[in-house]
Every structure is written in C-alpha cells, then in structure tokens.
mmCIF file of C-alpha atoms and ligand atoms in Angstrom:
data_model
loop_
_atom_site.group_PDB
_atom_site.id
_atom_site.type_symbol
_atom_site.label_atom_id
_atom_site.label_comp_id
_atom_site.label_asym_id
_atom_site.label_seq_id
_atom_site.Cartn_x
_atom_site.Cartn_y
_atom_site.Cartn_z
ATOM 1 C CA UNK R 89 4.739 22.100 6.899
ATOM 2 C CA UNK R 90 4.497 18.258 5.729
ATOM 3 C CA UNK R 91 4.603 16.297 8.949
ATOM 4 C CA UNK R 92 6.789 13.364 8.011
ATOM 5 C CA UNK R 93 5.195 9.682 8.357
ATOM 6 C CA UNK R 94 5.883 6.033 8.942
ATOM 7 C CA UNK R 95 5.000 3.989 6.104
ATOM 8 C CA UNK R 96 3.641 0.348 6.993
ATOM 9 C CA UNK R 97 4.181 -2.403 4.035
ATOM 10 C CA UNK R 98 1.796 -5.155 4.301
ATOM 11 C CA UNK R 99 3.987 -8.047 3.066
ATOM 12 C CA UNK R 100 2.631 -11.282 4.727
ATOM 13 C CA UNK R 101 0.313 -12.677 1.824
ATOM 14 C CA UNK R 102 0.990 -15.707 0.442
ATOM 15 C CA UNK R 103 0.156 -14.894 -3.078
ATOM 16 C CA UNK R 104 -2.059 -17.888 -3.871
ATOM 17 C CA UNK R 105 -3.492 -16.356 -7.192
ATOM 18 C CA UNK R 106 0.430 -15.588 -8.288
ATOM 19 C CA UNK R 107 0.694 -19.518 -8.212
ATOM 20 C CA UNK R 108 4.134 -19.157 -7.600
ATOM 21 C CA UNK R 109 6.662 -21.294 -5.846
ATOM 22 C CA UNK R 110 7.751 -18.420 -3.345
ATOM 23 C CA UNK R 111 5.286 -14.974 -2.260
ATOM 24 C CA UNK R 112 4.602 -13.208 -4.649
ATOM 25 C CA UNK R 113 6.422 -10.062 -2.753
ATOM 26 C CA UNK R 114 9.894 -12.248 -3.044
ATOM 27 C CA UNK R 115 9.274 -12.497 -7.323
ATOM 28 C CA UNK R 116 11.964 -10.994 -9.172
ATOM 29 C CA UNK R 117 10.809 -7.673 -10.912
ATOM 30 C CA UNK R 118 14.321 -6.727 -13.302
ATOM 31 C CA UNK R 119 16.736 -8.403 -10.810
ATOM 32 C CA UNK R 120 15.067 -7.357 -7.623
ATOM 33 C CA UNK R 121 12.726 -8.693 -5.566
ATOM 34 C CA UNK R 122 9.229 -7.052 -6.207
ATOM 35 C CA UNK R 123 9.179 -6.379 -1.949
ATOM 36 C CA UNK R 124 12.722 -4.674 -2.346
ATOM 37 C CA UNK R 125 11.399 -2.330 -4.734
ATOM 38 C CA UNK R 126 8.681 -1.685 -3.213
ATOM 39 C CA UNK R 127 10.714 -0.811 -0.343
ATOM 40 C CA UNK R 128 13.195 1.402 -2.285
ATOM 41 C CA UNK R 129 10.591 3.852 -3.077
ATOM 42 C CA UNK R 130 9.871 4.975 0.451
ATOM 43 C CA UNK R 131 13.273 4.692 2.028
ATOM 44 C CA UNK R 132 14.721 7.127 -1.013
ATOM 45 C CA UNK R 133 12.072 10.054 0.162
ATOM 46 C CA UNK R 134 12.719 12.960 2.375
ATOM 47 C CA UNK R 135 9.602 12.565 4.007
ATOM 48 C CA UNK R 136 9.306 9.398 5.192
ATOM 49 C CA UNK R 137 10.726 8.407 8.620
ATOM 50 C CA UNK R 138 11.216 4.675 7.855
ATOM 51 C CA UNK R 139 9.180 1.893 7.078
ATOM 52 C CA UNK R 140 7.664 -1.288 8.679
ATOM 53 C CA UNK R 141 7.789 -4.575 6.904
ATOM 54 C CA UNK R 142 4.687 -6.605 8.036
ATOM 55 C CA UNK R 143 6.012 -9.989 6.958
ATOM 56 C CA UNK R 144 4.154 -13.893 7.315
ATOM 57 C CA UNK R 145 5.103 -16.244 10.349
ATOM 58 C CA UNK R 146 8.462 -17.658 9.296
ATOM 59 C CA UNK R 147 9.234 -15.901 6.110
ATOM 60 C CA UNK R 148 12.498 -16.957 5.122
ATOM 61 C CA UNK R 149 13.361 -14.602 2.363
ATOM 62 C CA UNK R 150 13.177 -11.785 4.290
ATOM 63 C CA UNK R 151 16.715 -11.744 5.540
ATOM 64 C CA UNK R 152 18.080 -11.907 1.911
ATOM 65 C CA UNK R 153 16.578 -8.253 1.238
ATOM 66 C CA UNK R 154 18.975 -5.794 0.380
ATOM 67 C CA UNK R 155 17.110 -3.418 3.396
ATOM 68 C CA UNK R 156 17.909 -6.620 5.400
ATOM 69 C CA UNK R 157 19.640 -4.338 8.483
ATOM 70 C CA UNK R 158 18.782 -0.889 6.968
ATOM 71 C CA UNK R 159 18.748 1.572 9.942
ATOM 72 C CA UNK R 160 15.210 2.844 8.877
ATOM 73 C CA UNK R 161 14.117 -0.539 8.346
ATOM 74 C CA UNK R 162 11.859 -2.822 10.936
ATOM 75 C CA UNK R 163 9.829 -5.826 10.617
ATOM 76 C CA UNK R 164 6.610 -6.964 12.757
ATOM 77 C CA UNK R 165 4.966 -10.545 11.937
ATOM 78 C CA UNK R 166 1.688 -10.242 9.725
ATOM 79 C CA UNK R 167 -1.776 -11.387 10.735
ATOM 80 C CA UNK R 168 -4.236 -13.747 8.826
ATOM 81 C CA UNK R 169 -5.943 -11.002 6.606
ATOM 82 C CA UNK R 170 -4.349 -8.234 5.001
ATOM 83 C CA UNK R 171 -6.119 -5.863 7.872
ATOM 84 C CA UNK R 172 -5.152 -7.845 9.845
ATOM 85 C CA UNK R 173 -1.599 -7.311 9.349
ATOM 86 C CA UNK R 174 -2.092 -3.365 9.098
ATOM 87 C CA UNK R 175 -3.531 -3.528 12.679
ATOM 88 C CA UNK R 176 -0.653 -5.328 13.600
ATOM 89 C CA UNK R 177 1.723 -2.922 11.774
ATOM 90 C CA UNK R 178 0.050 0.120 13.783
ATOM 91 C CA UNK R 179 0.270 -1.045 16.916
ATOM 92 C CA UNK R 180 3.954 -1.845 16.484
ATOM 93 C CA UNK R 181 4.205 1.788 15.068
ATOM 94 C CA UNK R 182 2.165 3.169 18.377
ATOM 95 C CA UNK R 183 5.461 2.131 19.982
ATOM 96 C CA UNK R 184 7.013 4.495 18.248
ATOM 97 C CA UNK R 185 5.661 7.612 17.317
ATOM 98 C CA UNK R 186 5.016 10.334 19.961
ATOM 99 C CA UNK R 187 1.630 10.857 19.343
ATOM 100 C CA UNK R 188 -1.212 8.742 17.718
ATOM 101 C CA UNK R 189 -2.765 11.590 15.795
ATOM 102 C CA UNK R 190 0.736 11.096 12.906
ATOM 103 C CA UNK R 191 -0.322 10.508 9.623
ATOM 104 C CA UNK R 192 0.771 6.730 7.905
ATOM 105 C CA UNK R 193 0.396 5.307 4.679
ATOM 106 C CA UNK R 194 -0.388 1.882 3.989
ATOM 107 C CA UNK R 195 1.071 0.830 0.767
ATOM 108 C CA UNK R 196 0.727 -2.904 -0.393
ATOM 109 C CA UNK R 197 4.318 -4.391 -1.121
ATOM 110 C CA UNK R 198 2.360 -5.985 -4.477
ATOM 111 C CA UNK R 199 2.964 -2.621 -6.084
ATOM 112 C CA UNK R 200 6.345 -1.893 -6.403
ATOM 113 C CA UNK R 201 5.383 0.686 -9.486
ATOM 114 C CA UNK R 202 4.726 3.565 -7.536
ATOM 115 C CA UNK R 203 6.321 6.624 -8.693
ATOM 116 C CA UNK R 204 7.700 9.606 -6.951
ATOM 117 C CA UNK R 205 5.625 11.926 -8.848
ATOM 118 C CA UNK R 206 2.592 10.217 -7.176
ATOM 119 C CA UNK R 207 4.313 9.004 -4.136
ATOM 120 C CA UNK R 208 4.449 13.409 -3.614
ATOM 121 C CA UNK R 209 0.742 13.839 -4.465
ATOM 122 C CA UNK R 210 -0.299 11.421 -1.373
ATOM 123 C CA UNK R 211 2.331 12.559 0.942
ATOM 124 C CA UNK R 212 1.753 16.453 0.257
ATOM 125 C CA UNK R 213 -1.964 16.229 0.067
ATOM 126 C CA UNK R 214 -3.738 17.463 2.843
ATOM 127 C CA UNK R 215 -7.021 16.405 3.960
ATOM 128 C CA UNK R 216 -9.249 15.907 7.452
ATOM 129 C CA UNK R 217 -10.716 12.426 6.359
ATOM 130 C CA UNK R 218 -7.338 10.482 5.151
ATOM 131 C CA UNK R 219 -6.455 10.027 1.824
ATOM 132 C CA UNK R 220 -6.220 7.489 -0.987
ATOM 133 C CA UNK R 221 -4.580 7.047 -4.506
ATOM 134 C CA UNK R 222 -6.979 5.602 -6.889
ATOM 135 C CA UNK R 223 -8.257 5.852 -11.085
ATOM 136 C CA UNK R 224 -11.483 6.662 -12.089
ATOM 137 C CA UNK R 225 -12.447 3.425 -14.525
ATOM 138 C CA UNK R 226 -12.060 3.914 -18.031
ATOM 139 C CA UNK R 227 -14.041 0.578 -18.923
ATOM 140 C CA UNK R 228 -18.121 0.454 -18.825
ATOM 141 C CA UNK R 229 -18.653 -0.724 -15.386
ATOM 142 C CA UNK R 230 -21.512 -3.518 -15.057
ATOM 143 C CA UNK R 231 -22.567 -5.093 -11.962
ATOM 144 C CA UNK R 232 -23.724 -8.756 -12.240
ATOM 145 C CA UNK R 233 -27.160 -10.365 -11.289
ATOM 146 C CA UNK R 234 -27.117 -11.817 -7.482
ATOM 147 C CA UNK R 235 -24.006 -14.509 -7.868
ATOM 148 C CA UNK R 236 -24.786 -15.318 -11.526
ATOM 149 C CA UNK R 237 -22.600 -13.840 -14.611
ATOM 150 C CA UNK R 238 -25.823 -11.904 -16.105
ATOM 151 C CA UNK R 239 -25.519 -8.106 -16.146
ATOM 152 C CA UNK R 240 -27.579 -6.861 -13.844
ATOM 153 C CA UNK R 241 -26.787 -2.779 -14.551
ATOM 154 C CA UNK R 242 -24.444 -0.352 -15.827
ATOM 155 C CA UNK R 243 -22.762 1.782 -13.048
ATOM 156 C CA UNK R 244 -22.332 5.217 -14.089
ATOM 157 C CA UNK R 245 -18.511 5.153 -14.548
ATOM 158 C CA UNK R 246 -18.152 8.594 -13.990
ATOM 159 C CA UNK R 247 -18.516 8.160 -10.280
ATOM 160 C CA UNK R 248 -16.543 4.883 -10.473
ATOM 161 C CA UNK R 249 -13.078 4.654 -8.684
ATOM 162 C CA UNK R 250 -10.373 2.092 -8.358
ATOM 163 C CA UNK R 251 -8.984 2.242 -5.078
ATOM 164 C CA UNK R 252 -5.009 1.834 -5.298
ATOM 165 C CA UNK R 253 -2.410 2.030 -2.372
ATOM 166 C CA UNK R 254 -0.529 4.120 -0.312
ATOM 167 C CA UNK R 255 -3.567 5.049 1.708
ATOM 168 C CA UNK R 256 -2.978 8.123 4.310
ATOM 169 C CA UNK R 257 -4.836 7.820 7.697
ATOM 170 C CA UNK R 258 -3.747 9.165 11.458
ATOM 171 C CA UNK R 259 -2.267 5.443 13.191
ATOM 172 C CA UNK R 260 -4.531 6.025 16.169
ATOM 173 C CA UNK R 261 -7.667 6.556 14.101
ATOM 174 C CA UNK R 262 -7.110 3.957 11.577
ATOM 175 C CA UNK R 263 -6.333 1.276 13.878
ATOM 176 C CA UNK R 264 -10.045 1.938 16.238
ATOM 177 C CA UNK R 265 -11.466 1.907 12.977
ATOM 178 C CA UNK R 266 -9.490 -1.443 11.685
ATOM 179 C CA UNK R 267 -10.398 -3.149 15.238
ATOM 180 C CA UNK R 268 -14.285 -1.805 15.291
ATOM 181 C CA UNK R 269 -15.112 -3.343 11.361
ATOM 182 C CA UNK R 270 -13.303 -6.147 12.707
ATOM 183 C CA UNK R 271 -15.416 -6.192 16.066
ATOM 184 C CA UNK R 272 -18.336 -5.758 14.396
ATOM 185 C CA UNK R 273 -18.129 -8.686 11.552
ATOM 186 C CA UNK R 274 -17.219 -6.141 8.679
ATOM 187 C CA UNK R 275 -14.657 -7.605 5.912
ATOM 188 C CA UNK R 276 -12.528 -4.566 4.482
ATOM 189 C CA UNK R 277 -9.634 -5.338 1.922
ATOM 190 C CA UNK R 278 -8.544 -1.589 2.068
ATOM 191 C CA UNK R 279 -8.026 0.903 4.845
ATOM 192 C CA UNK R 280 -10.199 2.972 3.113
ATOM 193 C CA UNK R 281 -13.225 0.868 3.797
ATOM 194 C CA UNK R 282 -12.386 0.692 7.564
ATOM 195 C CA UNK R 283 -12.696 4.366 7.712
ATOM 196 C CA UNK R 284 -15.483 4.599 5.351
ATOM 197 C CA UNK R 285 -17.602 2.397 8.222
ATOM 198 C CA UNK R 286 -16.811 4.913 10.556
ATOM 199 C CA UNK R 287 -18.549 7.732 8.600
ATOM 200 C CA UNK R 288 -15.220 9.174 7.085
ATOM 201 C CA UNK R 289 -15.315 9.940 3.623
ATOM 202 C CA UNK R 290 -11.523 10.062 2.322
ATOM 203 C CA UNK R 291 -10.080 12.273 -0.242
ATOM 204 C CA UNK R 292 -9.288 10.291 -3.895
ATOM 205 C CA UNK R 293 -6.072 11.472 -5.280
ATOM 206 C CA UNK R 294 -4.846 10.542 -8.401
ATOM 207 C CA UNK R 295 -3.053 7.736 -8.526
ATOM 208 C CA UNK R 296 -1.481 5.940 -11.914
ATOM 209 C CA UNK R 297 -2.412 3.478 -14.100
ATOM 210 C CA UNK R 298 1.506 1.929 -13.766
ATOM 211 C CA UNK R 299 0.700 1.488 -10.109
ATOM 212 C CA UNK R 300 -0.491 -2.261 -10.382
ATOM 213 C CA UNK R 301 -0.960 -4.838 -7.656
ATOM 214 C CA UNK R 302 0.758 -7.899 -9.118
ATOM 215 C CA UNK R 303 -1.377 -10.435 -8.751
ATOM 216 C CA UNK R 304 -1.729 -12.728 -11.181
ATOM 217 C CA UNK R 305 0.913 -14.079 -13.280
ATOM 218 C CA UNK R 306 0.394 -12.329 -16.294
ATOM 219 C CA UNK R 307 0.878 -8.948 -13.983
ATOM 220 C CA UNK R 308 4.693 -10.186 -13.766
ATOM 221 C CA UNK R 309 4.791 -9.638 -17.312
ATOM 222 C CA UNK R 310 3.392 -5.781 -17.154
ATOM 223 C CA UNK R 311 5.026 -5.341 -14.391
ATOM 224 C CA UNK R 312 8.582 -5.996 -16.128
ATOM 225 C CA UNK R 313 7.241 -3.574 -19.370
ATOM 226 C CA UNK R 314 5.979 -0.933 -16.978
ATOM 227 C CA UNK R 315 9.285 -0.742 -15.405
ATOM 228 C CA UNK R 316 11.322 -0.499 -18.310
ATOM 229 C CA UNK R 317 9.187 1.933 -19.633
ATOM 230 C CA UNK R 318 8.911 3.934 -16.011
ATOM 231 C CA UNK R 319 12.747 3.561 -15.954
ATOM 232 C CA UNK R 320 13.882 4.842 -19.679
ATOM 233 C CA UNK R 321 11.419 7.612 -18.966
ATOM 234 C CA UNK R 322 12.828 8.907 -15.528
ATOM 235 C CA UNK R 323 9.305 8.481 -13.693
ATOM 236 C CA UNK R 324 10.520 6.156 -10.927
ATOM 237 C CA UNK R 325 11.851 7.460 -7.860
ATOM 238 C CA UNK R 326 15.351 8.335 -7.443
ATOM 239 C CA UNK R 327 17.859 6.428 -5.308
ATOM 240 C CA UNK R 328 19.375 9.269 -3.723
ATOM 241 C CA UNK R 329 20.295 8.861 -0.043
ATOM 242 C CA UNK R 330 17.669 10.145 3.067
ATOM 243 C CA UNK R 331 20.228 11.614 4.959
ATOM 244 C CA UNK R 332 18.283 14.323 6.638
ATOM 245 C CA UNK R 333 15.355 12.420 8.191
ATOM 246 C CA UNK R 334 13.947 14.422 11.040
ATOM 247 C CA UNK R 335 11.291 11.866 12.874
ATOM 248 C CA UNK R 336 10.551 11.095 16.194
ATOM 249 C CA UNK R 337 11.632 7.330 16.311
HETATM 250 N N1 CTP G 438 -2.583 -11.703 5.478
HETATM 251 C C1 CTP G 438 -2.100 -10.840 4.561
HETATM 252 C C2 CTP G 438 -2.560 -10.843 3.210
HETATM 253 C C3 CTP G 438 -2.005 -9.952 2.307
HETATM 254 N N2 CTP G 438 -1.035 -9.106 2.739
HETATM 255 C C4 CTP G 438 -0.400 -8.175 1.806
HETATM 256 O O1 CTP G 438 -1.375 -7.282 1.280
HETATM 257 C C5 CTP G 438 -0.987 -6.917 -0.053
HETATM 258 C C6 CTP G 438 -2.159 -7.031 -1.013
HETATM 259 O O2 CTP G 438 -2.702 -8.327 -0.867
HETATM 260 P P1 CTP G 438 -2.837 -9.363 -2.099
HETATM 261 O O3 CTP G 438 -2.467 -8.735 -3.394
HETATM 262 O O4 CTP G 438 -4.157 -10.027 -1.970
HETATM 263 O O5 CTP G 438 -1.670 -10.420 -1.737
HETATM 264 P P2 CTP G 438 -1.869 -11.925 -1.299
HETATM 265 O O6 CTP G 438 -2.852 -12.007 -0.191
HETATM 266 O O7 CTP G 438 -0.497 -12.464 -1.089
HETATM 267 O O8 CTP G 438 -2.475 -12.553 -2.644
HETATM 268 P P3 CTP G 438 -3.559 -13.739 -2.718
HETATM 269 O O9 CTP G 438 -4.861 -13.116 -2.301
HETATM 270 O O10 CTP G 438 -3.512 -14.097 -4.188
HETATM 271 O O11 CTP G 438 -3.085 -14.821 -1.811
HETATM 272 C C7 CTP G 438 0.177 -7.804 -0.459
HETATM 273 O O12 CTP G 438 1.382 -7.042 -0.467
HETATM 274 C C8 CTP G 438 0.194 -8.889 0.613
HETATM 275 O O13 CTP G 438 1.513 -9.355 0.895
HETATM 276 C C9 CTP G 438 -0.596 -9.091 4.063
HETATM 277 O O14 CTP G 438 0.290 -8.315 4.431
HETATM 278 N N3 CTP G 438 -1.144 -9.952 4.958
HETATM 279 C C1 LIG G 439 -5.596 -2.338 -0.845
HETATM 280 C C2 LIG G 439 -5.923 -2.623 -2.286
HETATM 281 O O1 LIG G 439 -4.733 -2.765 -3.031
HETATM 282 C C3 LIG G 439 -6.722 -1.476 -2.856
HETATM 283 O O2 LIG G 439 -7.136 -1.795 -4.158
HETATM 284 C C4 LIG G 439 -6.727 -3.936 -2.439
HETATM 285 O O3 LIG G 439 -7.949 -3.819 -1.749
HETATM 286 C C5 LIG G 439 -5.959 -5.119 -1.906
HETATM 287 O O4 LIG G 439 -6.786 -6.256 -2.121
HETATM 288 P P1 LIG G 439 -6.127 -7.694 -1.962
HETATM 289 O O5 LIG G 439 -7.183 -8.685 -2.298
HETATM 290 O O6 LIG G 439 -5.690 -7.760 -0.516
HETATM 291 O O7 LIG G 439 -4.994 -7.721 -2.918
#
C-alpha cells in the first residue's frame, strides 16, 4: 500500500539566468504561470496529501496564483540556497506529519513538464535509499581540464545520469542529511547529493526528456512546444478533482 506524501516545491529562486523581469516560477507557460502548473500536477493526484510552496522573502506574485487559498495548499518563506529552502520546507512539514519516517518529494517549481505517467513511476516506486527521476545522457560526455575549456576525458556515458526532480526521501532523514552537508561545508544542488554524503545510494528512475528545468530563456520557448505537444498527446496530468485524500494533516 502507497503511503501518501507531502510534496515540497522549492519556489524562492530568483531566476537570474532567466533574465527576466519577474522569477522565473511567475513566467507565463500557455496562459499560466510556470509555478501554477507546476502546482497543478501534484494537487490533481490521489496520492499526494498537499503541497508546500517554499516561496522568496516578499514574493508578491504569490497571492495571484490560482492555488492562492487552495485547502491543500501552504506556503513557508525560502532560504538563500535552493537546500536551503528544502530544509526549510521540511521542517515546516515536521509540523505536520505524524511521523518523520513519511516519504516527500522535492520537485523544483522550474519544471512544470512533469507528467503523470512519470509523476506514478516516482510515487509508486519503492526503494530503502530514496529515489530520483533522472536520463541517462545521450550526448558523449567530456569532462574539461582543471578550470580551462580543454577536454580532459570522455566519461563513459553509459554510467552517466542526469539527475531531474521530484526526488523521494523520508522528511526526517533528508533534512539530518540537508543540515549535516550543510554543517560540514558540503554544497549540494539536489537532495540526492545530501543523501549521497551520508552513504545512501538512491534508486534512478526514469524520468523524461520533456521534464526540463526552465532556465534559460530559450527553455521558455521548449517549454511552450513541449506543452503543446504533451497536451495534444494526452501525456500531462489530468485535472480531475482529489476528493478522496486520506493524509494525516
Ligand atoms: N534559494 C533558492 C534557489 C532556488 N530555488 C528553487 O529551486 C528550483 C531550481 O533552482 P534554479 O533552476 O537554479 O532556479 P533559480 O535559483 O531561480 O535560478 P538561477 O540560478 O538562474 O537564479 C527553482 O524552482 C527555484 O525557484 C529555491 O526554492 N530557493
Ligand atoms: C535539483 C535539480 O533540478 C536536479 O537536476 C538541479 O540540481 C537544480 O539545480 P539549480 O541550479 O538549483 O537549478
């Protein structure tokens, strides 16, 4: 029986390599914001309890979301780093749950792409050592020489993986592994890494190559012909009501 989560939203970036004139997460992605959308795809899913919005220190676009005053809908207030704001997001969901050893997944609000199809593989899959989405590479990997652009080697690609989001960890474990990397002086830019310095090795399900971060500006543009295509093919998730939640909350 598939335990049903809390999904945290990391949505406090500022979206500096967007160079836009708002967050990124508050871009329009076909007449939505891309944070809405990102939103919609939890909230429509039997198995998710509700979702928390990590959002920057006086955001002011948040209250013009459509999930504004959704029921299943809170907010906490981001932190400087995007682990930051996770740690922040599981303490405020500590307050909540009934026990610390409930499953979350972390799911950046930059990808707003994620279908239901693999939105099911994460949530369903089971696993000891947390989970992750991500692609094996289909390009030749190279790794460059010290900080200059010379190739240094070839990776062997077949081993190569690129880590995508929602990420599926128990809160209690994720956040003394969040707090020790950040004790100890160890950058992560992925839950994933956090656990990975505390000897877990995570499963890698497969994820989807339409599941982009949007990060730069040309990304808006894929991001609008991934959704049309997503859309006319009936891959996104459907918008049918969550009626029969059963979480602890
Ligand atoms: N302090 C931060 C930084 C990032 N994020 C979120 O983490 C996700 C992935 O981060 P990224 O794509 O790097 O977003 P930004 O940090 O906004 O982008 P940039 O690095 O270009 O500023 C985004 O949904 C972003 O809003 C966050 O919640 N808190
Ligand atoms: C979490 C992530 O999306 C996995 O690929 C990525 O690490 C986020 O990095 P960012 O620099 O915070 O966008």
């Amino acid at each position: 029986m598939i335990q049903p989560l809390w999904v945290i939203i990391p949505a406090a970036g500022v979206g500096q390599r967007m160079q836009a004139k708002c967050p990124k997460q508050y871009l329009s992605l076909a007449g939505q914001t891309i944070l809405d959308r990102t939103i919609e795809i939890f909230i429509s899913h039997p198995l998710v309890c509700g979702v928390l919005i990590g959002i920057g220190e006086g955001d002011a676009y948040w209250p013009d979301s459509k999930w504004y005053d959704h029921e299943d809908v809170r907010i906490f207030v981001g932190g400087k780093e995007r682990s930051d704001t996770v740690q922040k997001g599981l303490r405020s969901l500590s307050k909540i749950l009934d026990s610390e050893q409930h499953d979350v997944l972390v799911h950046d609000a930059a990808r707003p792409l994620l279908t239901r199809a693999a939105l099911d593989r994460i949530i369903t899959h089971r696993s000891a050592q947390g989970s992750i989405l991500a692609m094996p590479v289909k390009d030749t990997v190279k790794r460059q020489l010290a900080d200059k652009a010379l190739v240094e080697s070839t990776l062997d690609r077949r081993v190569i993986w690129l880590a995508q989001t929602p990420q599926k960890f128990p809160q209690k474990a994720l956040l003394n592994a969040l707090e020790k990397a950040e004790h100890d002086g160890m950058a992560v830019t992925d839950e994933c890494s956090a656990m990975e310095y505390v000897g877990w090795h995570p499963d890698l399900v497969m994820g989807e190559s339409s599941n982009i971060k949007v990060t730069l500006p040309e990304d808006l543009l894929i991001a609008e012909a991934l959704f049309s295509y997503l859309l006319e093919t009936n891959l996104l998730n459907s918008t049918g009501s969550n009626s029969n939640r059963e979480c602890n909350s």
